PDB file of C-alpha atoms in Angstrom:
ATOM      1  CA  GLY A   1     106.861  60.497  20.136  1.00 83.00           C
ATOM      2  CA  ASP A   2     103.393  60.478  21.028  1.00 88.00           C
ATOM      3  CA  SER A   3     101.259  60.890  17.981  1.00 92.00           C
ATOM      4  CA  VAL A   4      97.254  61.089  17.170  1.00 95.00           C
ATOM      5  CA  THR A   5      95.906  59.262  14.097  1.00 95.00           C
ATOM      6  CA  GLN A   6      92.106  60.052  12.089  1.00 93.00           C
ATOM      7  CA  MET A   7      90.207  59.293   9.828  1.00 85.00           C
ATOM      8  CA  GLU A   8      90.572  60.812   6.756  1.00 81.00           C
ATOM      9  CA  GLY A   9      88.238  63.355   5.597  1.00 84.00           C
ATOM     10  CA  PRO A  10      86.023  64.903   4.470  1.00 93.00           C
ATOM     11  CA  VAL A  11      83.139  63.463   5.751  1.00 95.00           C
ATOM     12  CA  THR A  12      79.731  63.811   3.992  1.00 97.00           C
ATOM     13  CA  LEU A  13      76.291  63.202   5.922  1.00 97.00           C
ATOM     14  CA  SER A  14      71.938  63.377   5.686  1.00 97.00           C
ATOM     15  CA  GLU A  15      70.583  65.541   8.379  1.00 97.00           C
ATOM     16  CA  GLU A  16      70.153  62.742  11.320  1.00 97.00           C
ATOM     17  CA  ALA A  17      73.190  60.470  10.040  1.00 97.00           C
ATOM     18  CA  PHE A  18      74.750  58.618  12.480  1.00 97.00           C
ATOM     19  CA  LEU A  19      78.577  59.713  13.028  1.00 97.00           C
ATOM     20  CA  THR A  20      81.294  58.463  13.601  1.00 97.00           C
ATOM     21  CA  ILE A  21      84.874  59.593  13.753  1.00 97.00           C
ATOM     22  CA  ASN A  22      87.937  57.531  14.437  1.00 97.00           C
ATOM     23  CA  CYS A  23      90.812  58.829  16.315  1.00 97.00           C
ATOM     24  CA  THR A  24      93.355  56.357  17.757  1.00 97.00           C
ATOM     25  CA  TYR A  25      96.602  57.806  19.621  1.00 96.00           C
ATOM     26  CA  THR A  26     100.196  56.930  20.913  1.00 95.00           C
ATOM     27  CA  ALA A  27     101.602  58.225  23.689  1.00 92.00           C
ATOM     28  CA  THR A  28     104.390  57.331  26.168  1.00 86.00           C
ATOM     29  CA  GLY A  29     102.529  58.225  29.285  1.00 82.00           C
ATOM     30  CA  TYR A  30      99.104  58.023  30.152  1.00 84.00           C
ATOM     31  CA  PRO A  31      97.418  60.666  28.336  1.00 91.00           C
ATOM     32  CA  SER A  32      94.813  62.914  28.563  1.00 91.00           C
ATOM     33  CA  LEU A  33      92.723  62.680  25.596  1.00 94.00           C
ATOM     34  CA  PHE A  34      89.833  65.431  23.307  1.00 94.00           C
ATOM     35  CA  TRP A  35      88.363  66.117  20.957  1.00 96.00           C
ATOM     36  CA  TYR A  36      88.130  70.040  19.541  1.00 95.00           C
ATOM     37  CA  VAL A  37      85.712  71.506  17.339  1.00 96.00           C
ATOM     38  CA  GLN A  38      86.043  74.224  14.707  1.00 92.00           C
ATOM     39  CA  TYR A  39      83.768  76.110  13.194  1.00 93.00           C
ATOM     40  CA  PRO A  40      84.271  77.714   9.816  1.00 88.00           C
ATOM     41  CA  GLY A  41      86.241  81.137  10.919  1.00 82.00           C
ATOM     42  CA  GLU A  42      86.626  80.509  14.322  1.00 85.00           C
ATOM     43  CA  GLY A  43      89.199  78.844  16.300  1.00 86.00           C
ATOM     44  CA  LEU A  44      88.552  75.840  18.234  1.00 90.00           C
ATOM     45  CA  GLN A  45      86.442  74.540  21.132  1.00 91.00           C
ATOM     46  CA  LEU A  46      86.901  72.221  23.390  1.00 92.00           C
ATOM     47  CA  LEU A  47      83.850  69.604  22.531  1.00 95.00           C
ATOM     48  CA  LEU A  48      84.868  66.929  24.935  1.00 95.00           C
ATOM     49  CA  LYS A  49      87.750  65.564  26.768  1.00 93.00           C
ATOM     50  CA  ALA A  50      88.567  62.440  28.839  1.00 94.00           C
ATOM     51  CA  THR A  51      91.231  61.956  31.431  1.00 91.00           C
ATOM     52  CA  LYS A  52      91.802  58.312  32.643  1.00 90.00           C
ATOM     53  CA  ALA A  53      90.936  54.832  30.566  1.00 93.00           C
ATOM     54  CA  ASP A  54      86.851  53.768  30.396  1.00 95.00           C
ATOM     55  CA  ASP A  55      85.969  57.448  30.900  1.00 95.00           C
ATOM     56  CA  LYS A  56      83.259  58.936  28.795  1.00 97.00           C
ATOM     57  CA  GLY A  57      83.131  62.589  27.783  1.00 96.00           C
ATOM     58  CA  SER A  58      79.918  63.768  26.480  1.00 97.00           C
ATOM     59  CA  ASN A  59      79.306  67.484  24.904  1.00 96.00           C
ATOM     60  CA  LYS A  60      76.182  68.034  23.184  1.00 95.00           C
ATOM     61  CA  GLY A  61      74.985  64.868  22.268  1.00 97.00           C
ATOM     62  CA  PHE A  62      78.492  63.858  20.857  1.00 98.00           C
ATOM     63  CA  GLU A  63      80.518  60.728  23.067  1.00 98.00           C
ATOM     64  CA  ALA A  64      83.478  59.820  22.925  1.00 98.00           C
ATOM     65  CA  THR A  65      84.617  56.516  25.408  1.00 98.00           C
ATOM     66  CA  TYR A  66      88.766  56.160  26.104  1.00 97.00           C
ATOM     67  CA  ARG A  67      89.911  52.804  25.059  1.00 96.00           C
ATOM     68  CA  LYS A  68      92.721  52.387  26.642  1.00 94.00           C
ATOM     69  CA  GLU A  69      92.987  48.142  25.457  1.00 94.00           C
ATOM     70  CA  THR A  70      92.522  49.598  21.658  1.00 96.00           C
ATOM     71  CA  THR A  71      94.092  52.676  22.456  1.00 96.00           C
ATOM     72  CA  SER A  72      91.033  54.816  20.812  1.00 97.00           C
ATOM     73  CA  PHE A  73      88.400  57.760  20.793  1.00 98.00           C
ATOM     74  CA  HIS A  74      86.805  57.519  18.460  1.00 98.00           C
ATOM     75  CA  LEU A  75      83.855  60.609  17.966  1.00 98.00           C
ATOM     76  CA  GLU A  76      79.853  59.818  18.015  1.00 98.00           C
ATOM     77  CA  LYS A  77      76.612  60.929  17.451  1.00 98.00           C
ATOM     78  CA  GLY A  78      73.627  59.536  17.183  1.00 96.00           C
ATOM     79  CA  SER A  79      71.477  62.310  15.095  1.00 96.00           C
ATOM     80  CA  VAL A  80      73.580  64.969  13.481  1.00 97.00           C
ATOM     81  CA  GLN A  81      72.499  68.303  12.542  1.00 97.00           C
ATOM     82  CA  VAL A  82      73.360  70.995   9.931  1.00 97.00           C
ATOM     83  CA  SER A  83      75.013  72.959  12.522  1.00 96.00           C
ATOM     84  CA  ASP A  84      77.066  70.216  13.472  1.00 97.00           C
ATOM     85  CA  SER A  85      79.437  70.357  10.024  1.00 97.00           C
ATOM     86  CA  ALA A  86      82.502  71.239  11.103  1.00 96.00           C
ATOM     87  CA  VAL A  87      86.352  70.560  11.939  1.00 94.00           C
ATOM     88  CA  TYR A  88      86.999  67.809  14.377  1.00 96.00           C
ATOM     89  CA  PHE A  89      90.471  66.821  15.571  1.00 95.00           C
ATOM     90  CA  CYS A  90      91.817  64.968  18.021  1.00 96.00           C
ATOM     91  CA  ALA A  91      93.912  65.690  20.330  1.00 94.00           C
ATOM     92  CA  LEU A  92      95.524  63.847  23.428  1.00 92.00           C
ATOM     93  CA  SER A  93      97.960  65.698  26.139  1.00 89.00           C
ATOM     94  CA  VAL A  94     100.585  63.350  28.557  1.00 85.00           C
ATOM     95  CA  GLY A  95     101.526  63.406  32.426  1.00 71.00           C
ATOM     96  CA  GLY A  96     100.052  66.642  33.018  1.00 66.00           C
ATOM     97  CA  ASN A  97     102.006  68.804  30.257  1.00 64.00           C
ATOM     98  CA  GLU A  98     100.169  71.536  28.600  1.00 76.00           C
ATOM     99  CA  LYS A  99     101.061  70.571  25.030  1.00 83.00           C
ATOM    100  CA  LEU A 100      98.635  69.285  23.405  1.00 88.00           C
ATOM    101  CA  THR A 101      99.239  66.594  19.928  1.00 90.00           C
ATOM    102  CA  PHE A 102      96.683  67.275  17.327  1.00 92.00           C
ATOM    103  CA  GLY A 103      95.326  64.916  14.693  1.00 93.00           C
ATOM    104  CA  THR A 104      94.996  66.078  11.171  1.00 92.00           C
ATOM    105  CA  GLY A 105      91.623  66.900  11.729  1.00 93.00           C
ATOM    106  CA  THR A 106      88.126  66.087  10.018  1.00 95.00           C
ATOM    107  CA  ARG A 107      85.833  68.025   7.915  1.00 94.00           C
ATOM    108  CA  LEU A 108      82.750  66.931   8.469  1.00 96.00           C
ATOM    109  CA  THR A 109      79.152  68.523   6.254  1.00 97.00           C
ATOM    110  CA  ILE A 110      75.727  68.008   7.527  1.00 97.00           C
ATOM    111  CA  ILE A 111      73.538  68.429   3.988  1.00 97.00           C
ATOM    112  CA  PRO A 112      69.601  69.201   4.666  1.00 94.00           C
TER     113      PRO A 112
ATOM    114  CA  ASN B   1      83.454  89.459  26.787  1.00 59.00           C
ATOM    115  CA  ALA B   2      86.324  87.362  28.195  1.00 69.00           C
ATOM    116  CA  GLY B   3      88.482  85.032  26.239  1.00 90.00           C
ATOM    117  CA  VAL B   4      91.387  85.496  23.424  1.00 94.00           C
ATOM    118  CA  THR B   5      91.969  88.217  20.276  1.00 94.00           C
ATOM    119  CA  GLN B   6      94.832  88.420  17.630  1.00 96.00           C
ATOM    120  CA  THR B   7      95.483  90.302  15.203  1.00 96.00           C
ATOM    121  CA  PRO B   8      95.899  90.437  12.849  1.00 96.00           C
ATOM    122  CA  LYS B   9      93.529  88.504  11.265  1.00 94.00           C
ATOM    123  CA  PHE B  10      94.444  88.322   7.394  1.00 96.00           C
ATOM    124  CA  GLN B  11      97.942  89.781   6.498  1.00 96.00           C
ATOM    125  CA  VAL B  12     100.348  89.699   2.930  1.00 97.00           C
ATOM    126  CA  LEU B  13     103.684  89.684   3.469  1.00 97.00           C
ATOM    127  CA  LYS B  14     106.403  89.583   0.688  1.00 97.00           C
ATOM    128  CA  THR B  15     109.290  87.049   1.391  1.00 98.00           C
ATOM    129  CA  GLY B  16     111.956  89.263   4.064  1.00 97.00           C
ATOM    130  CA  GLN B  17     110.013  91.527   5.610  1.00 97.00           C
ATOM    131  CA  SER B  18     109.128  90.540   9.423  1.00 96.00           C
ATOM    132  CA  MET B  19     106.279  90.962  11.597  1.00 96.00           C
ATOM    133  CA  THR B  20     104.545  91.133  14.501  1.00 97.00           C
ATOM    134  CA  LEU B  21     100.894  88.798  15.409  1.00 98.00           C
ATOM    135  CA  GLN B  22      99.445  90.122  18.849  1.00 97.00           C
ATOM    136  CA  CYS B  23      98.030  87.735  21.445  1.00 97.00           C
ATOM    137  CA  ALA B  24      96.084  89.579  24.021  1.00 97.00           C
ATOM    138  CA  GLN B  25      94.202  87.440  26.717  1.00 96.00           C
ATOM    139  CA  ASP B  26      91.979  88.416  29.832  1.00 94.00           C
ATOM    140  CA  MET B  27      91.206  85.464  31.595  1.00 92.00           C
ATOM    141  CA  ASN B  28      94.510  85.271  34.053  1.00 92.00           C
ATOM    142  CA  HIS B  29      96.168  82.400  32.181  1.00 92.00           C
ATOM    143  CA  GLU B  30      99.775  81.474  32.909  1.00 92.00           C
ATOM    144  CA  TYR B  31     100.545  79.032  29.244  1.00 93.00           C
ATOM    145  CA  MET B  32      99.757  80.425  26.349  1.00 95.00           C
ATOM    146  CA  SER B  33     101.043  78.565  22.720  1.00 96.00           C
ATOM    147  CA  TRP B  34     101.389  79.222  19.424  1.00 97.00           C
ATOM    148  CA  TYR B  35     100.063  77.139  16.885  1.00 96.00           C
ATOM    149  CA  ARG B  36     100.290  76.358  12.850  1.00 96.00           C
ATOM    150  CA  GLN B  37      97.695  75.518  11.287  1.00 92.00           C
ATOM    151  CA  ASP B  38      98.337  73.692   7.732  1.00 91.00           C
ATOM    152  CA  PRO B  39      95.915  71.244   5.579  1.00 84.00           C
ATOM    153  CA  GLY B  40      96.527  68.286   6.003  1.00 81.00           C
ATOM    154  CA  MET B  41      98.687  68.691   9.008  1.00 83.00           C
ATOM    155  CA  GLY B  42      96.293  69.897  12.612  1.00 85.00           C
ATOM    156  CA  LEU B  43      97.813  72.266  14.483  1.00 91.00           C
ATOM    157  CA  ARG B  44     101.797  71.891  14.789  1.00 93.00           C
ATOM    158  CA  LEU B  45     103.091  73.709  18.633  1.00 93.00           C
ATOM    159  CA  ILE B  46     105.324  76.956  17.633  1.00 96.00           C
ATOM    160  CA  HIS B  47     106.173  78.237  21.109  1.00 96.00           C
ATOM    161  CA  TYR B  48     104.878  78.737  24.112  1.00 95.00           C
ATOM    162  CA  SER B  49     104.485  79.866  27.891  1.00 95.00           C
ATOM    163  CA  VAL B  50     104.281  78.392  31.027  1.00 92.00           C
ATOM    164  CA  GLY B  51     104.343  81.827  32.955  1.00 93.00           C
ATOM    165  CA  ALA B  52     105.405  85.761  31.944  1.00 94.00           C
ATOM    166  CA  GLY B  53     109.434  85.752  31.805  1.00 95.00           C
ATOM    167  CA  ILE B  54     109.009  81.828  31.221  1.00 95.00           C
ATOM    168  CA  THR B  55     109.094  81.060  27.070  1.00 96.00           C
ATOM    169  CA  ASP B  56     110.037  77.851  25.251  1.00 95.00           C
ATOM    170  CA  GLN B  57     110.197  75.965  22.416  1.00 95.00           C
ATOM    171  CA  GLY B  58     107.477  73.714  20.577  1.00 93.00           C
ATOM    172  CA  GLU B  59     107.277  71.529  17.684  1.00 91.00           C
ATOM    173  CA  VAL B  60     108.282  74.156  14.626  1.00 95.00           C
ATOM    174  CA  PRO B  61     109.797  76.852  16.254  1.00 97.00           C
ATOM    175  CA  ASN B  62     112.018  78.098  13.462  1.00 96.00           C
ATOM    176  CA  GLY B  63     111.517  80.955  11.784  1.00 96.00           C
ATOM    177  CA  TYR B  64     110.107  82.426  15.126  1.00 97.00           C
ATOM    178  CA  ASN B  65     109.928  84.270  18.667  1.00 97.00           C
ATOM    179  CA  VAL B  66     108.094  84.985  21.424  1.00 98.00           C
ATOM    180  CA  SER B  67     107.547  86.859  24.825  1.00 96.00           C
ATOM    181  CA  ARG B  68     106.360  87.191  27.138  1.00 97.00           C
ATOM    182  CA  SER B  69     106.490  90.457  29.484  1.00 97.00           C
ATOM    183  CA  THR B  70     102.634  90.281  30.439  1.00 96.00           C
ATOM    184  CA  THR B  71     100.251  87.103  31.971  1.00 96.00           C
ATOM    185  CA  GLU B  72      97.748  89.333  29.430  1.00 96.00           C
ATOM    186  CA  ASP B  73      99.686  89.149  26.144  1.00 97.00           C
ATOM    187  CA  PHE B  74     101.858  86.377  23.697  1.00 98.00           C
ATOM    188  CA  PRO B  75     103.123  87.885  20.686  1.00 98.00           C
ATOM    189  CA  LEU B  76     104.978  86.022  17.779  1.00 98.00           C
ATOM    190  CA  ARG B  77     107.677  87.353  15.909  1.00 98.00           C
ATOM    191  CA  LEU B  78     108.380  86.417  12.523  1.00 96.00           C
ATOM    192  CA  LEU B  79     112.045  87.360  11.638  1.00 92.00           C
ATOM    193  CA  SER B  80     111.870  86.974   8.052  1.00 96.00           C
ATOM    194  CA  ALA B  81     108.959  85.413   6.581  1.00 97.00           C
ATOM    195  CA  ALA B  82     109.520  82.739   3.663  1.00 97.00           C
ATOM    196  CA  PRO B  83     106.509  80.756   1.722  1.00 97.00           C
ATOM    197  CA  SER B  84     106.807  78.134   3.781  1.00 96.00           C
ATOM    198  CA  GLN B  85     104.786  80.422   6.300  1.00 97.00           C
ATOM    199  CA  THR B  86     101.700  80.928   5.038  1.00 97.00           C
ATOM    200  CA  SER B  87      99.325  79.314   7.764  1.00 97.00           C
ATOM    201  CA  VAL B  88      96.505  80.310   9.663  1.00 95.00           C
ATOM    202  CA  TYR B  89      98.143  80.994  12.878  1.00 97.00           C
ATOM    203  CA  PHE B  90      96.014  80.471  15.918  1.00 95.00           C
ATOM    204  CA  CYS B  91      97.095  81.917  19.788  1.00 96.00           C
ATOM    205  CA  ALA B  92      95.919  79.705  22.578  1.00 94.00           C
ATOM    206  CA  SER B  93      95.453  80.222  26.307  1.00 93.00           C
ATOM    207  CA  LEU B  94      94.441  77.547  29.532  1.00 90.00           C
ATOM    208  CA  GLY B  95      93.406  78.362  32.847  1.00 80.00           C
ATOM    209  CA  THR B  96      92.768  75.265  35.776  1.00 75.00           C
ATOM    210  CA  GLY B  97      89.316  75.387  35.487  1.00 67.00           C
ATOM    211  CA  GLY B  98      89.410  72.299  33.650  1.00 65.00           C
ATOM    212  CA  HIS B  99      87.775  73.651  30.262  1.00 68.00           C
ATOM    213  CA  GLY B 100      90.472  73.140  28.387  1.00 78.00           C
ATOM    214  CA  TYR B 101      92.456  75.290  25.828  1.00 87.00           C
ATOM    215  CA  THR B 102      90.647  78.515  24.375  1.00 90.00           C
ATOM    216  CA  PHE B 103      91.879  79.242  20.668  1.00 92.00           C
ATOM    217  CA  GLY B 104      92.010  82.956  19.642  1.00 93.00           C
ATOM    218  CA  SER B 105      90.073  83.075  15.948  1.00 91.00           C
ATOM    219  CA  GLY B 106      93.636  82.636  14.046  1.00 93.00           C
ATOM    220  CA  THR B 107      95.336  84.553  11.433  1.00 95.00           C
ATOM    221  CA  ARG B 108      95.188  84.393   7.614  1.00 95.00           C
ATOM    222  CA  LEU B 109      98.897  84.523   6.767  1.00 97.00           C
ATOM    223  CA  THR B 110     100.414  84.778   3.140  1.00 97.00           C
ATOM    224  CA  VAL B 111     103.359  84.993   1.737  1.00 97.00           C
ATOM    225  CA  VAL B 112     104.354  85.540  -1.249  1.00 97.00           C
TER     226      VAL B 112
END
């Protein structure tokens, strides 16, 4: 079946550090890939997405590139801020199927 | 404000009790779903609906019922609560504008 594997957390970084959160996937078809973010006490919000190979999704300084050859969709940000502290989820859906398959989430804490 | 509203935010139940988690959206989204979030397991799909009168099971449906009598509402019923159902529950809806899911702020349920 379809699955998403994320790097284990928690991740703690200093402000202005470079961030990478790894995400790899297994899918039976051609998935769309997503990163969702969950701030404390809130529901998940879509951060960025990519729907086909080599697409780059970007938002709020975050980027992720859909790499079909490595089945990866790693999340990156060049300079993190304290306000980026949250839990980040990688997810996929296959072939127009609305159902999302989520990774386990990575808790990110940024210290000043 | 447009969005997904979940009630209650917190609930404690005794084993064997029943209850309904409410979910309402005002965006005229056809697709709605319920997820549970457990530590180290990400979000898992319980039930989903592609429109009024249509529901289907997700990954972990046992112990839960849903109905969809209107486009706006998608309640989740726990028939006989068990400690294994202690979790955070999220309702989400999906529109057609490519903006991804809109999540509610969650219901934290404890079964003792």
